[in-house]
Coordinates of C-alpha atoms and ligand atoms in Angstrom, one line a residue:
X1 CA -21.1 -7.9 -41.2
X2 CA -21.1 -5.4 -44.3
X3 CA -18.2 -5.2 -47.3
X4 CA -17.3 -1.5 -48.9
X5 CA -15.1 -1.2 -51.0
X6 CA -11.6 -0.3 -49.8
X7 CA -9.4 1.6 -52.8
X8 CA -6.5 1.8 -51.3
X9 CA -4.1 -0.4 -53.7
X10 CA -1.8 1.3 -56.4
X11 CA -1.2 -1.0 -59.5
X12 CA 1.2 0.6 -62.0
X13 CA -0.7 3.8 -61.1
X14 CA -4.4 2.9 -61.2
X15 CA -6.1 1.9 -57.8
X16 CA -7.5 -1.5 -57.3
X17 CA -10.2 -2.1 -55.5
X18 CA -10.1 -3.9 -52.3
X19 CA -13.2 -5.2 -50.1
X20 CA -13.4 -4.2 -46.4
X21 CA -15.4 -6.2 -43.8
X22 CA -15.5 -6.1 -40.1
X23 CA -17.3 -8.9 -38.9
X24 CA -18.4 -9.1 -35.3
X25 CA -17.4 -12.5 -34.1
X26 CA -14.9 -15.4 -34.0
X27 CA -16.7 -17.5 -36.3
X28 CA -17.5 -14.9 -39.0
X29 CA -13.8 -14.1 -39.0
X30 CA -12.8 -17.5 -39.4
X31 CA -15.4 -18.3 -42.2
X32 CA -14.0 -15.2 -43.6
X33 CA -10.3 -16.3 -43.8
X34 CA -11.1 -19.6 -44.8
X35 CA -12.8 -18.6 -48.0
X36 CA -10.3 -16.0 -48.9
X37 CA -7.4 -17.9 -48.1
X38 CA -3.8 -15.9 -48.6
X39 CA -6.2 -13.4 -50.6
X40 CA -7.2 -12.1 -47.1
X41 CA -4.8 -10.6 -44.2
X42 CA -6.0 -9.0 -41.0
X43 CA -6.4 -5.8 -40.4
X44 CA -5.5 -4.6 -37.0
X45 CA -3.8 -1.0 -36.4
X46 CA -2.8 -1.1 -39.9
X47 CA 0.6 0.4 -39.5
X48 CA 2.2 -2.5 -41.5
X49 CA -0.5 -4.1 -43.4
X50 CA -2.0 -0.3 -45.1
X51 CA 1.7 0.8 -45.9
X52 CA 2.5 -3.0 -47.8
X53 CA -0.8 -2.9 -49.5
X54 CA -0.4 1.3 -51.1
X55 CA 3.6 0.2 -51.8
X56 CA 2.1 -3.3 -53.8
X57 CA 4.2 -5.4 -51.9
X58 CA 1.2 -7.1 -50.8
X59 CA -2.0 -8.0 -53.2
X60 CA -4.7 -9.0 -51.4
X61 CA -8.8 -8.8 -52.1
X62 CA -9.8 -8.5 -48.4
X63 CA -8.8 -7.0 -45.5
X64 CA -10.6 -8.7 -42.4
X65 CA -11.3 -5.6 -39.6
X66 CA -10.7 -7.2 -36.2
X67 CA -11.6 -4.7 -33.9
X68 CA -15.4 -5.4 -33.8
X69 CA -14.3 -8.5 -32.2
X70 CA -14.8 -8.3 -28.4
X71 CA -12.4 -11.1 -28.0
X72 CA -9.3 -9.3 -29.6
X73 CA -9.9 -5.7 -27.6
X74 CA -9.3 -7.7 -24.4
X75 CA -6.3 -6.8 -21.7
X76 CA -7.0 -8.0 -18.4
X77 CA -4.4 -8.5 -15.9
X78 CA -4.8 -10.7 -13.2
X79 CA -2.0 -11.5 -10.3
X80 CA -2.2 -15.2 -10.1
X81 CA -3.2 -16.0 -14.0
X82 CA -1.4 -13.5 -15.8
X83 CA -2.2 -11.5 -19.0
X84 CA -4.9 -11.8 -21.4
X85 CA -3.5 -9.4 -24.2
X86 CA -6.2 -9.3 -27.1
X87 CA -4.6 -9.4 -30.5
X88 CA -5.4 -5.9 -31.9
X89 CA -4.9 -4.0 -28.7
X90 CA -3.1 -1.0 -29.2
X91 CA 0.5 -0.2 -27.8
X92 CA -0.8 2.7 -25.7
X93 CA -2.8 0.7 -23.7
X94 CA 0.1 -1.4 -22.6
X95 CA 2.0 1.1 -21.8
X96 CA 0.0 3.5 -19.5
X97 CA -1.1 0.4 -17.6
X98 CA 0.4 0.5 -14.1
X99 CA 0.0 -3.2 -13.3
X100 CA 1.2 -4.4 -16.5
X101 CA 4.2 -2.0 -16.6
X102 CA 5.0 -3.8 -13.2
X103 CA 4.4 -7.1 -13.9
X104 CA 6.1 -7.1 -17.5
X105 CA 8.5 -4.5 -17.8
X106 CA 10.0 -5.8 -20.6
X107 CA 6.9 -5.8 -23.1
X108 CA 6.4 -2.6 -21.7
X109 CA 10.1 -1.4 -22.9
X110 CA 9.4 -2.7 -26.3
X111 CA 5.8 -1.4 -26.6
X112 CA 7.0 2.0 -25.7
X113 CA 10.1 2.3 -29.1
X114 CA 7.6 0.7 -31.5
X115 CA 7.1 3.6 -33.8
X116 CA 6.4 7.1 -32.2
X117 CA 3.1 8.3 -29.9
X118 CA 1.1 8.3 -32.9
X119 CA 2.2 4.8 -34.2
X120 CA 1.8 3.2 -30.8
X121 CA -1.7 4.8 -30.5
X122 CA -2.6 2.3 -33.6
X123 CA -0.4 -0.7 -33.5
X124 CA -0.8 -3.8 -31.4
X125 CA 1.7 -6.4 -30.2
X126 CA -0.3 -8.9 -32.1
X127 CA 0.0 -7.1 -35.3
X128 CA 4.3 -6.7 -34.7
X129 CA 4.5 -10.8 -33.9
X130 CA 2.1 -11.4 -37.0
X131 CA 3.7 -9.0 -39.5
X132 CA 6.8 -11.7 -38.6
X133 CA 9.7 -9.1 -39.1
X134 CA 13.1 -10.7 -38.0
X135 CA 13.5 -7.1 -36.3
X136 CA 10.3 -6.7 -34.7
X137 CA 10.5 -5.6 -31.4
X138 CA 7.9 -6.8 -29.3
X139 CA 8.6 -10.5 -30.4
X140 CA 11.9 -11.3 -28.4
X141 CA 10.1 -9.3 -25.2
X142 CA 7.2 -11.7 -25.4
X143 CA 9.8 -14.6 -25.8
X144 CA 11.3 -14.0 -22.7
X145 CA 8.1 -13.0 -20.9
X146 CA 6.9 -17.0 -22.0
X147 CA 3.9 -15.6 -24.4
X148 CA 1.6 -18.1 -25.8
X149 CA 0.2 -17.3 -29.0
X150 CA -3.8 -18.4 -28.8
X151 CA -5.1 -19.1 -32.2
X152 CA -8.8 -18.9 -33.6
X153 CA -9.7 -21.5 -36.2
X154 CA -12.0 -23.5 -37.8
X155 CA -11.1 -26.4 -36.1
X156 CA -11.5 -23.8 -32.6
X157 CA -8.5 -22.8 -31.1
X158 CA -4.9 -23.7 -31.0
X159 CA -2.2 -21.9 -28.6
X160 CA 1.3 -22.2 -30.2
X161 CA 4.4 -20.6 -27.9
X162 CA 5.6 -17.6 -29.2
X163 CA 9.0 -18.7 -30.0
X164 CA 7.8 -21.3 -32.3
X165 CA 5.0 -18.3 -34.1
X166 CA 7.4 -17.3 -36.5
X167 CA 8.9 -19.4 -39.3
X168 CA 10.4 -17.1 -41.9
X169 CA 10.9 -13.6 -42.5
X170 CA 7.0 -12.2 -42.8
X171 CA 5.8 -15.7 -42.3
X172 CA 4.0 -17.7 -39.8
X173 CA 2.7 -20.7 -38.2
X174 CA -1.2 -19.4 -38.7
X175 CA -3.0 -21.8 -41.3
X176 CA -5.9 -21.0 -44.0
X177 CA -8.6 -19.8 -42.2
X178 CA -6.7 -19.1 -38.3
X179 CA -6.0 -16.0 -36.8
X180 CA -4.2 -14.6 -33.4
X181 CA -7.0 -13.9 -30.7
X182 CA -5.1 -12.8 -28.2
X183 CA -1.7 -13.6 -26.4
X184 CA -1.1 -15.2 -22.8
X185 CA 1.4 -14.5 -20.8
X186 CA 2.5 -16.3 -17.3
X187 CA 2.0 -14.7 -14.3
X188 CA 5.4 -13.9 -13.0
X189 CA 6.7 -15.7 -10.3
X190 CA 8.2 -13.5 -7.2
X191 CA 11.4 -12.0 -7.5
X192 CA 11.2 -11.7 -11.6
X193 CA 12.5 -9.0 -13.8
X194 CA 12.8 -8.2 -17.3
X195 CA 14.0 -6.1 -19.9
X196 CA 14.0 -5.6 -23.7
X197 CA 17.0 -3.5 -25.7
X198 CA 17.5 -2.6 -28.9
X199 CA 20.6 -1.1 -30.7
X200 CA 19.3 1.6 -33.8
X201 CA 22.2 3.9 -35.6
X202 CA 19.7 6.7 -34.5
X203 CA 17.7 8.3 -31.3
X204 CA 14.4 7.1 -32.9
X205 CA 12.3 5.3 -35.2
X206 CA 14.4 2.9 -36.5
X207 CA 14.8 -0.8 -37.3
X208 CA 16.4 -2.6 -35.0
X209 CA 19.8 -3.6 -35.6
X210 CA 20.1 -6.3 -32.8
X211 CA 17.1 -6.8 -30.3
X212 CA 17.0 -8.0 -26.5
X213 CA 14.5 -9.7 -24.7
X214 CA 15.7 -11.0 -21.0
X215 CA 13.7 -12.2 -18.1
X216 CA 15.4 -13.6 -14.9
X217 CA 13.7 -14.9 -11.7
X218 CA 16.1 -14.7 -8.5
X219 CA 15.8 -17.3 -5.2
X220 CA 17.9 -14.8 -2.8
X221 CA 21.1 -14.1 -4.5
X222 CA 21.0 -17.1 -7.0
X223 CA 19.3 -17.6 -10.4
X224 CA 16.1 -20.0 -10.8
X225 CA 15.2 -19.4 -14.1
X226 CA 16.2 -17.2 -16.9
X227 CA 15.4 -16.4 -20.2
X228 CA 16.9 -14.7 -23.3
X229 CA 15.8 -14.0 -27.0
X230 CA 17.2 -12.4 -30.2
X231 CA 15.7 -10.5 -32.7
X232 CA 17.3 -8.9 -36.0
X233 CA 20.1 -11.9 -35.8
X234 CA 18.1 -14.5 -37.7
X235 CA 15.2 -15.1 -40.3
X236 CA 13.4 -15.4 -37.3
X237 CA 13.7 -14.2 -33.8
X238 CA 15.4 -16.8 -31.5
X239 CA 15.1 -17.7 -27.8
X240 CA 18.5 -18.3 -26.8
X241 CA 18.5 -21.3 -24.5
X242 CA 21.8 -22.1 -23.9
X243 CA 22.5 -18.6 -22.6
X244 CA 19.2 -18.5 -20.2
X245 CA 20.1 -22.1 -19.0
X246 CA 23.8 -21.1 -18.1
X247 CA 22.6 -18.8 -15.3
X248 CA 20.3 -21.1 -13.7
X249 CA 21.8 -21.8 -10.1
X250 CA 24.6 -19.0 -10.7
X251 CA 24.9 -15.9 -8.4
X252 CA 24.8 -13.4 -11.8
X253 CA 28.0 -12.1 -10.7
X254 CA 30.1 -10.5 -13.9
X255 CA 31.9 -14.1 -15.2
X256 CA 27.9 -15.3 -15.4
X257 CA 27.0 -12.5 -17.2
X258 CA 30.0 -12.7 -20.0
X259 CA 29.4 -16.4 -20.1
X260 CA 25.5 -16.0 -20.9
X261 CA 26.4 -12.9 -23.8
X262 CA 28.9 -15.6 -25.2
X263 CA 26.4 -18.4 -25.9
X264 CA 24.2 -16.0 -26.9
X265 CA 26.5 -14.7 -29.7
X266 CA 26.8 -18.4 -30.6
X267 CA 23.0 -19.0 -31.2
X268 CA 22.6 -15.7 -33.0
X269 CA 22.6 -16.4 -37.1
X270 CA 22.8 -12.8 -38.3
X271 CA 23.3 -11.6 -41.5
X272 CA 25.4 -8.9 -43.4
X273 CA 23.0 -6.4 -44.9
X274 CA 23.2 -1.9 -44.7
X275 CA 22.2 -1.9 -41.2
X276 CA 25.5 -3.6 -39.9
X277 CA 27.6 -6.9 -40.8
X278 CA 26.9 -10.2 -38.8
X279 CA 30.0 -9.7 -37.3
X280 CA 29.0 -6.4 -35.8
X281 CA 25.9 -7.7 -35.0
X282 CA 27.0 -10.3 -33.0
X283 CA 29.4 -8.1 -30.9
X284 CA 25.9 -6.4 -30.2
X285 CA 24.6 -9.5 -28.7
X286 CA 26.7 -9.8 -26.4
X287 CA 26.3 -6.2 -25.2
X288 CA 23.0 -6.2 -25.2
X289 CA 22.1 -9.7 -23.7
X290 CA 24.6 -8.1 -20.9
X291 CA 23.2 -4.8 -20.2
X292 CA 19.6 -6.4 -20.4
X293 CA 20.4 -8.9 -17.5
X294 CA 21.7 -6.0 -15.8
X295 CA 18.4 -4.1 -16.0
X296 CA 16.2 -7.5 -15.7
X297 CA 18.4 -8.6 -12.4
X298 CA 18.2 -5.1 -11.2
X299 CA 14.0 -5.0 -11.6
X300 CA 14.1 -8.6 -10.1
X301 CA 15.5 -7.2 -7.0
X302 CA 12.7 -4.4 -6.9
X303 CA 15.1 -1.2 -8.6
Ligands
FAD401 C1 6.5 5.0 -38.8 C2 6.6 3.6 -38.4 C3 7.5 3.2 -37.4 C4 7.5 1.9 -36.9 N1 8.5 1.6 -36.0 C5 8.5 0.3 -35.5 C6 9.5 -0.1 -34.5 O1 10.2 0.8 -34.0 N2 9.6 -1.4 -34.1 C7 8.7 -2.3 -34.7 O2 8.9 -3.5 -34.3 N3 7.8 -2.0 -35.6 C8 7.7 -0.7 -36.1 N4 6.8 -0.4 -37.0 C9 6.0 -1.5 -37.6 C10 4.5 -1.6 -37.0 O3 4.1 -0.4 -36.4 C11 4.4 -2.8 -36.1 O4 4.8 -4.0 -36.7 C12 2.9 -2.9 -35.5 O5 3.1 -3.4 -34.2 C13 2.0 -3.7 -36.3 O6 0.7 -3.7 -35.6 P1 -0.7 -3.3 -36.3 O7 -1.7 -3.5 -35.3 O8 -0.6 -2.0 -37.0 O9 -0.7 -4.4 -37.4 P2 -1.4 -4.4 -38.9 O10 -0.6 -3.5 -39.8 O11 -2.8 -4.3 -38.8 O12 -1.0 -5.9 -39.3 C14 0.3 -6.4 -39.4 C15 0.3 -7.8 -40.1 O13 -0.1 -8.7 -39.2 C16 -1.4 -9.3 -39.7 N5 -2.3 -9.4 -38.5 C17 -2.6 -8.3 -37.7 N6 -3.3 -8.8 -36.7 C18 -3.5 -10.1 -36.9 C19 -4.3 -11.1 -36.3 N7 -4.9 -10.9 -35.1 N8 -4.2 -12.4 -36.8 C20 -3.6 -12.7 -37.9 N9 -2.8 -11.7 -38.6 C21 -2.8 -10.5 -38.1 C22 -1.9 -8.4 -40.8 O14 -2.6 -9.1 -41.8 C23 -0.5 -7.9 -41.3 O15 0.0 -8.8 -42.2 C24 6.7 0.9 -37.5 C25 5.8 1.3 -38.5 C26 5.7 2.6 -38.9 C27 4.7 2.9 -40.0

């Protein structure tokens, strides 16, 4: 494991040195973060973490290169096990998987508006649910998808559900010394769909204004399980269980559907900000926890 120096940090002009390593395993990376404490952040794509550092809204004395790490490069895929999704694999890969776009369509939707091609070629879904933006994208897919965050420590690993990951704007539920290794998701039972939305003022490369994340599994005509999370609606995103209960045993008809967008309204906690009041916001909820059913029920059904 080597350190260079990493110059990458502007203070009032000048550019502050920052070390670089890159260790090769678990352990090193652990050891690593446990001696820097909040002076070290992970580095995965770097499409958050390089911009915060040049802009000084982060100071740091270490960035901690995950890639060398066998463990976090991993996406494997199996039918009855689900998916092993490393923590630094890149959006790309996700997306020009055929299994995985058929399996979770959902992350696959929210993967493919993070950023541009270029962005997507770099940034990994664990980076978006550790950076811990409110408006992230690929947080409320993963929600509904039921993603398990698995944790590397130094007291080994920890899994914590996705849902409970995030506990304030930028903040999480990693400790000194922990990091993401990877993220699990469920096998999906027969006869699931899903679907992630996302309301932006413009065609592309935007913040999201309100965010999506629905996942229904049908038994013939009727509803055995759903799920539904917000993002951009609260300090952090927020799996909307009142709403996924409500379908359970329904027939999704069109009442169902209103019923589940108004609960949903009712668990979102947005704020007013440039991007759109809470009360706009939550009129989006509703639309969007609609037309997401609509594409999740459709998939379900094999459309
Ligand atoms: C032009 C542009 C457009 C963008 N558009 C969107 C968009 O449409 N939607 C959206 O949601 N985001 C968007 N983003 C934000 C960004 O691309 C995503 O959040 C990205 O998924 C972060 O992944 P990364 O691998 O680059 O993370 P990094 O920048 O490497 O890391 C992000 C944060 O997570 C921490 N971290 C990373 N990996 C780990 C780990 N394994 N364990 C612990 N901590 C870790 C880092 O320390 C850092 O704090 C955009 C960014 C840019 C520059």
């Amino acid at each position: 494991m080597g350190f260079v120096v990493f110059s990458c940090s502007h203070s009032g002009g000048a550019l502050k040195a920052i070390d670089y390593a890159a260790p090769a395993t678990v352990a090193e990376a652990v050891q690593l973060f446990a001696d820097r404490g909040d002076r070290a952040r992970a580095l995965a794509g770097g499409t958050d973490i390089i911009v915060q550092v040049r802009e000084n809204r982060r100071d740091l004395d270490l960035l901690v290169d995950l890639k060398n790490i066998a463990e976090v490069n991993e996406l494997a895929f199996d039918p009855s096990k689900g998916l092993r999704l490393g923590a630094a694999v890149p959006c790309y890969k996700i997306c020009e998987n055929d299994a995985i776009r058929r399996a979770y369509p959902g992350l696959v939707d929210a993967a493919s508006l993070i950023g541009g091609v270029q962005i997507q070629s770099r940034a990994s879904v664990g980076g978006n649910l550790c950076n811990a933006s409110p408006a992230a994208d690929s947080i409320p897919a993963l929600i509904a998808h039921e993603a398990v965050a698995v944790i590397a420590g130094p007291k080994g690993s920890r899994e914590v559900p996705v849902e409970q990951f995030c506990t304030g704007p930028g903040r999480s539920a990693l400790q000194r010394g922990e990091f993401l290794l990877r993220l699990q998701l469920p096998a999906p039972k027969p006869h699931t769909g899903s679907a992630y939305l996302r309301f932006i003022p413009r065609n592309e490369m935007d913040i999201a204004v309100v965010g999506v994340g629905a996942a229904v599994t049908l038994d013939g005509s009727t509803c055995r399980a759903a799920r539904i999370a917000l993002g951009a609606v609260g300090p952090t995103p927020i799996l909307a269980n009142d709403a996924g209960n409500a379908l359970v045993g329904r027939s999704l008809g069109e009442a169902d559907l209103d019923k589940a967008a108004q609960l949903a309204r009712a668990s979102a906690r947005p704020i007013s900000d440039m991007r759109g009041d809470a009360e706009y916001r939550r009129h989006l909820v509703g639309v969007l926890v609609k037309r997401s059913l609509q594409i999740a029920i459709q998939r379900a059904k094999g459309g």
